[in-house]
Amino acid sequence: IVQEASRQCERLHEPLVFAPASMRDVLSKRPAASQLLMLDARAGEDLIVQLVESTREFWLVIGPEGGLCEKEMATLSEAGAVGARLRLPVLRAETAAVVITALVVEYLARRAT
């Protein structure tokens, strides 16, 4: 599915897909040079303002319906996550994931030109 979707979208690189894992396991694999953002309607500044210009890799955490719980937000903060939100009305989790990813991809594309 990833190969076909990547080919259809004319992507240069296929996204990586991993088996489900705990948040701590996932965070332990994050490269130090990447930026970790936790998206929550109650957290931080606007998404685009929070993106660090020199960063080439962004890790985005989008919570379930109702948002991230306090324990999840604390774990992410300990790992260096920066809170970010959209100016849009609160979106459903599956819609937010697509919108936020598209915004970051667009930001990276504009920055590359």
PDB file of C-alpha atoms in Angstrom:
ATOM      1  CA  ILE A   1       0.000   0.000   0.000  1.00  0.00           C
ATOM      2  CA  VAL A   2       2.823   2.383   0.921  1.00  0.00           C
ATOM      3  CA  GLN A   3       4.668   1.696  -2.332  1.00  0.00           C
ATOM      4  CA  GLU A   4       1.574   2.187  -4.491  1.00  0.00           C
ATOM      5  CA  ALA A   5       0.462   5.318  -2.637  1.00  0.00           C
ATOM      6  CA  SER A   6       3.970   6.781  -2.870  1.00  0.00           C
ATOM      7  CA  ARG A   7       4.149   6.052  -6.583  1.00  0.00           C
ATOM      8  CA  GLN A   8       0.717   7.612  -7.171  1.00  0.00           C
ATOM      9  CA  CYS A   9       1.734  10.758  -5.258  1.00  0.00           C
ATOM     10  CA  GLU A  10       5.096  10.902  -7.050  1.00  0.00           C
ATOM     11  CA  ARG A  11       6.975  10.904  -3.745  1.00  0.00           C
ATOM     12  CA  LEU A  12      10.744  10.647  -3.823  1.00  0.00           C
ATOM     13  CA  HIS A  13      10.807   8.718  -0.547  1.00  0.00           C
ATOM     14  CA  GLU A  14       8.328   6.245   0.870  1.00  0.00           C
ATOM     15  CA  PRO A  15       7.105   6.961   4.396  1.00  0.00           C
ATOM     16  CA  LEU A  16       8.139   4.436   7.017  1.00  0.00           C
ATOM     17  CA  VAL A  17       5.424   2.342   8.636  1.00  0.00           C
ATOM     18  CA  PHE A  18       6.070   0.564  11.928  1.00  0.00           C
ATOM     19  CA  ALA A  19       4.144  -1.845  14.130  1.00  0.00           C
ATOM     20  CA  PRO A  20       2.300  -0.333  17.113  1.00  0.00           C
ATOM     21  CA  ALA A  21       4.630   0.528  19.996  1.00  0.00           C
ATOM     22  CA  SER A  22       4.563   2.418  23.282  1.00  0.00           C
ATOM     23  CA  MET A  23       5.129   6.157  23.162  1.00  0.00           C
ATOM     24  CA  ARG A  24       8.406   5.814  25.089  1.00  0.00           C
ATOM     25  CA  ASP A  25       9.677   3.206  22.570  1.00  0.00           C
ATOM     26  CA  VAL A  26       8.810   5.470  19.658  1.00  0.00           C
ATOM     27  CA  LEU A  27      10.390   8.530  21.286  1.00  0.00           C
ATOM     28  CA  SER A  28      13.597   6.605  21.967  1.00  0.00           C
ATOM     29  CA  LYS A  29      14.080   6.217  18.186  1.00  0.00           C
ATOM     30  CA  ARG A  30      13.741   9.935  17.422  1.00  0.00           C
ATOM     31  CA  PRO A  31      16.929  11.524  16.045  1.00  0.00           C
ATOM     32  CA  ALA A  32      18.284  14.313  18.232  1.00  0.00           C
ATOM     33  CA  ALA A  33      18.287  16.732  15.276  1.00  0.00           C
ATOM     34  CA  SER A  34      14.548  16.324  14.681  1.00  0.00           C
ATOM     35  CA  GLN A  35      11.858  18.550  16.151  1.00  0.00           C
ATOM     36  CA  LEU A  36       9.107  16.929  18.208  1.00  0.00           C
ATOM     37  CA  LEU A  37       5.733  18.651  18.150  1.00  0.00           C
ATOM     38  CA  MET A  38       2.648  17.671  20.133  1.00  0.00           C
ATOM     39  CA  LEU A  39      -0.489  18.943  18.493  1.00  0.00           C
ATOM     40  CA  ASP A  40      -3.283  19.839  20.831  1.00  0.00           C
ATOM     41  CA  ALA A  41      -5.924  22.550  20.718  1.00  0.00           C
ATOM     42  CA  ARG A  42      -4.828  23.623  24.233  1.00  0.00           C
ATOM     43  CA  ALA A  43      -1.073  23.492  23.669  1.00  0.00           C
ATOM     44  CA  GLY A  44       1.389  26.094  22.516  1.00  0.00           C
ATOM     45  CA  GLU A  45       1.490  28.504  19.629  1.00  0.00           C
ATOM     46  CA  ASP A  46       0.345  28.128  16.039  1.00  0.00           C
ATOM     47  CA  LEU A  47       1.937  25.151  14.281  1.00  0.00           C
ATOM     48  CA  ILE A  48       3.751  27.120  11.583  1.00  0.00           C
ATOM     49  CA  VAL A  49       5.228  29.533  14.156  1.00  0.00           C
ATOM     50  CA  GLN A  50       6.628  26.591  16.128  1.00  0.00           C
ATOM     51  CA  LEU A  51       8.476  24.965  13.214  1.00  0.00           C
ATOM     52  CA  VAL A  52      12.227  25.481  13.573  1.00  0.00           C
ATOM     53  CA  GLU A  53      13.582  26.666  10.239  1.00  0.00           C
ATOM     54  CA  SER A  54      16.859  24.755  10.382  1.00  0.00           C
ATOM     55  CA  THR A  55      15.142  21.423  11.137  1.00  0.00           C
ATOM     56  CA  ARG A  56      14.844  18.899   8.324  1.00  0.00           C
ATOM     57  CA  GLU A  57      12.820  16.262  10.165  1.00  0.00           C
ATOM     58  CA  PHE A  58       9.671  16.800  12.175  1.00  0.00           C
ATOM     59  CA  TRP A  59       7.971  14.274  14.441  1.00  0.00           C
ATOM     60  CA  LEU A  60       4.303  15.083  14.900  1.00  0.00           C
ATOM     61  CA  VAL A  61       2.188  13.664  17.712  1.00  0.00           C
ATOM     62  CA  ILE A  62      -1.537  13.981  17.191  1.00  0.00           C
ATOM     63  CA  GLY A  63      -3.729  12.752  19.999  1.00  0.00           C
ATOM     64  CA  PRO A  64      -6.996  10.868  19.847  1.00  0.00           C
ATOM     65  CA  GLU A  65     -10.459  12.418  19.934  1.00  0.00           C
ATOM     66  CA  GLY A  66     -10.564  14.617  23.015  1.00  0.00           C
ATOM     67  CA  GLY A  67      -6.827  15.326  22.861  1.00  0.00           C
ATOM     68  CA  LEU A  68      -3.772  14.051  24.658  1.00  0.00           C
ATOM     69  CA  CYS A  69      -4.095  13.202  28.350  1.00  0.00           C
ATOM     70  CA  GLU A  70      -1.941  14.960  30.953  1.00  0.00           C
ATOM     71  CA  LYS A  71       0.355  11.924  31.323  1.00  0.00           C
ATOM     72  CA  GLU A  72       0.965  11.801  27.554  1.00  0.00           C
ATOM     73  CA  MET A  73       1.659  15.523  27.433  1.00  0.00           C
ATOM     74  CA  ALA A  74       4.095  15.197  30.357  1.00  0.00           C
ATOM     75  CA  THR A  75       5.920  12.299  28.649  1.00  0.00           C
ATOM     76  CA  LEU A  76       6.188  14.293  25.431  1.00  0.00           C
ATOM     77  CA  SER A  77       7.364  17.419  27.242  1.00  0.00           C
ATOM     78  CA  GLU A  78      10.080  15.393  29.005  1.00  0.00           C
ATOM     79  CA  ALA A  79      11.211  14.208  25.564  1.00  0.00           C
ATOM     80  CA  GLY A  80      11.526  17.833  24.383  1.00  0.00           C
ATOM     81  CA  ALA A  81       8.204  18.221  22.600  1.00  0.00           C
ATOM     82  CA  VAL A  82       6.927  21.675  21.810  1.00  0.00           C
ATOM     83  CA  GLY A  83       3.190  22.240  21.964  1.00  0.00           C
ATOM     84  CA  ALA A  84       1.498  23.438  18.797  1.00  0.00           C
ATOM     85  CA  ARG A  85      -2.040  24.034  17.599  1.00  0.00           C
ATOM     86  CA  LEU A  86      -3.959  24.962  14.482  1.00  0.00           C
ATOM     87  CA  ARG A  87      -5.869  28.196  14.022  1.00  0.00           C
ATOM     88  CA  LEU A  88      -8.653  26.109  12.544  1.00  0.00           C
ATOM     89  CA  PRO A  89     -11.558  24.864  14.612  1.00  0.00           C
ATOM     90  CA  VAL A  90     -10.844  21.620  16.453  1.00  0.00           C
ATOM     91  CA  LEU A  91     -10.671  18.789  13.926  1.00  0.00           C
ATOM     92  CA  ARG A  92     -11.366  15.085  14.269  1.00  0.00           C
ATOM     93  CA  ALA A  93      -8.157  13.125  14.905  1.00  0.00           C
ATOM     94  CA  GLU A  94      -8.064  11.469  11.474  1.00  0.00           C
ATOM     95  CA  THR A  95      -8.673  14.794   9.723  1.00  0.00           C
ATOM     96  CA  ALA A  96      -6.134  16.623  11.892  1.00  0.00           C
ATOM     97  CA  ALA A  97      -3.417  14.112  10.987  1.00  0.00           C
ATOM     98  CA  VAL A  98      -3.884  14.730   7.270  1.00  0.00           C
ATOM     99  CA  VAL A  99      -4.184  18.524   7.586  1.00  0.00           C
ATOM    100  CA  ILE A 100      -1.169  18.884   9.878  1.00  0.00           C
ATOM    101  CA  THR A 101       1.009  16.637   7.730  1.00  0.00           C
ATOM    102  CA  ALA A 102       0.008  18.596   4.610  1.00  0.00           C
ATOM    103  CA  LEU A 103       0.871  21.892   6.307  1.00  0.00           C
ATOM    104  CA  VAL A 104       4.322  20.661   7.346  1.00  0.00           C
ATOM    105  CA  VAL A 105       5.025  19.210   3.879  1.00  0.00           C
ATOM    106  CA  GLU A 106       3.975  22.524   2.305  1.00  0.00           C
ATOM    107  CA  TYR A 107       6.194  24.419   4.762  1.00  0.00           C
ATOM    108  CA  LEU A 108       9.181  22.223   3.851  1.00  0.00           C
ATOM    109  CA  ALA A 109       8.478  22.595   0.118  1.00  0.00           C
ATOM    110  CA  ARG A 110       8.283  26.406   0.359  1.00  0.00           C
ATOM    111  CA  ARG A 111      11.454  26.511   2.442  1.00  0.00           C
ATOM    112  CA  ALA A 112      13.322  24.411  -0.145  1.00  0.00           C
ATOM    113  CA  THR A 113      12.679  26.911  -2.941  1.00  0.00           C
TER     114      THR A 113
END
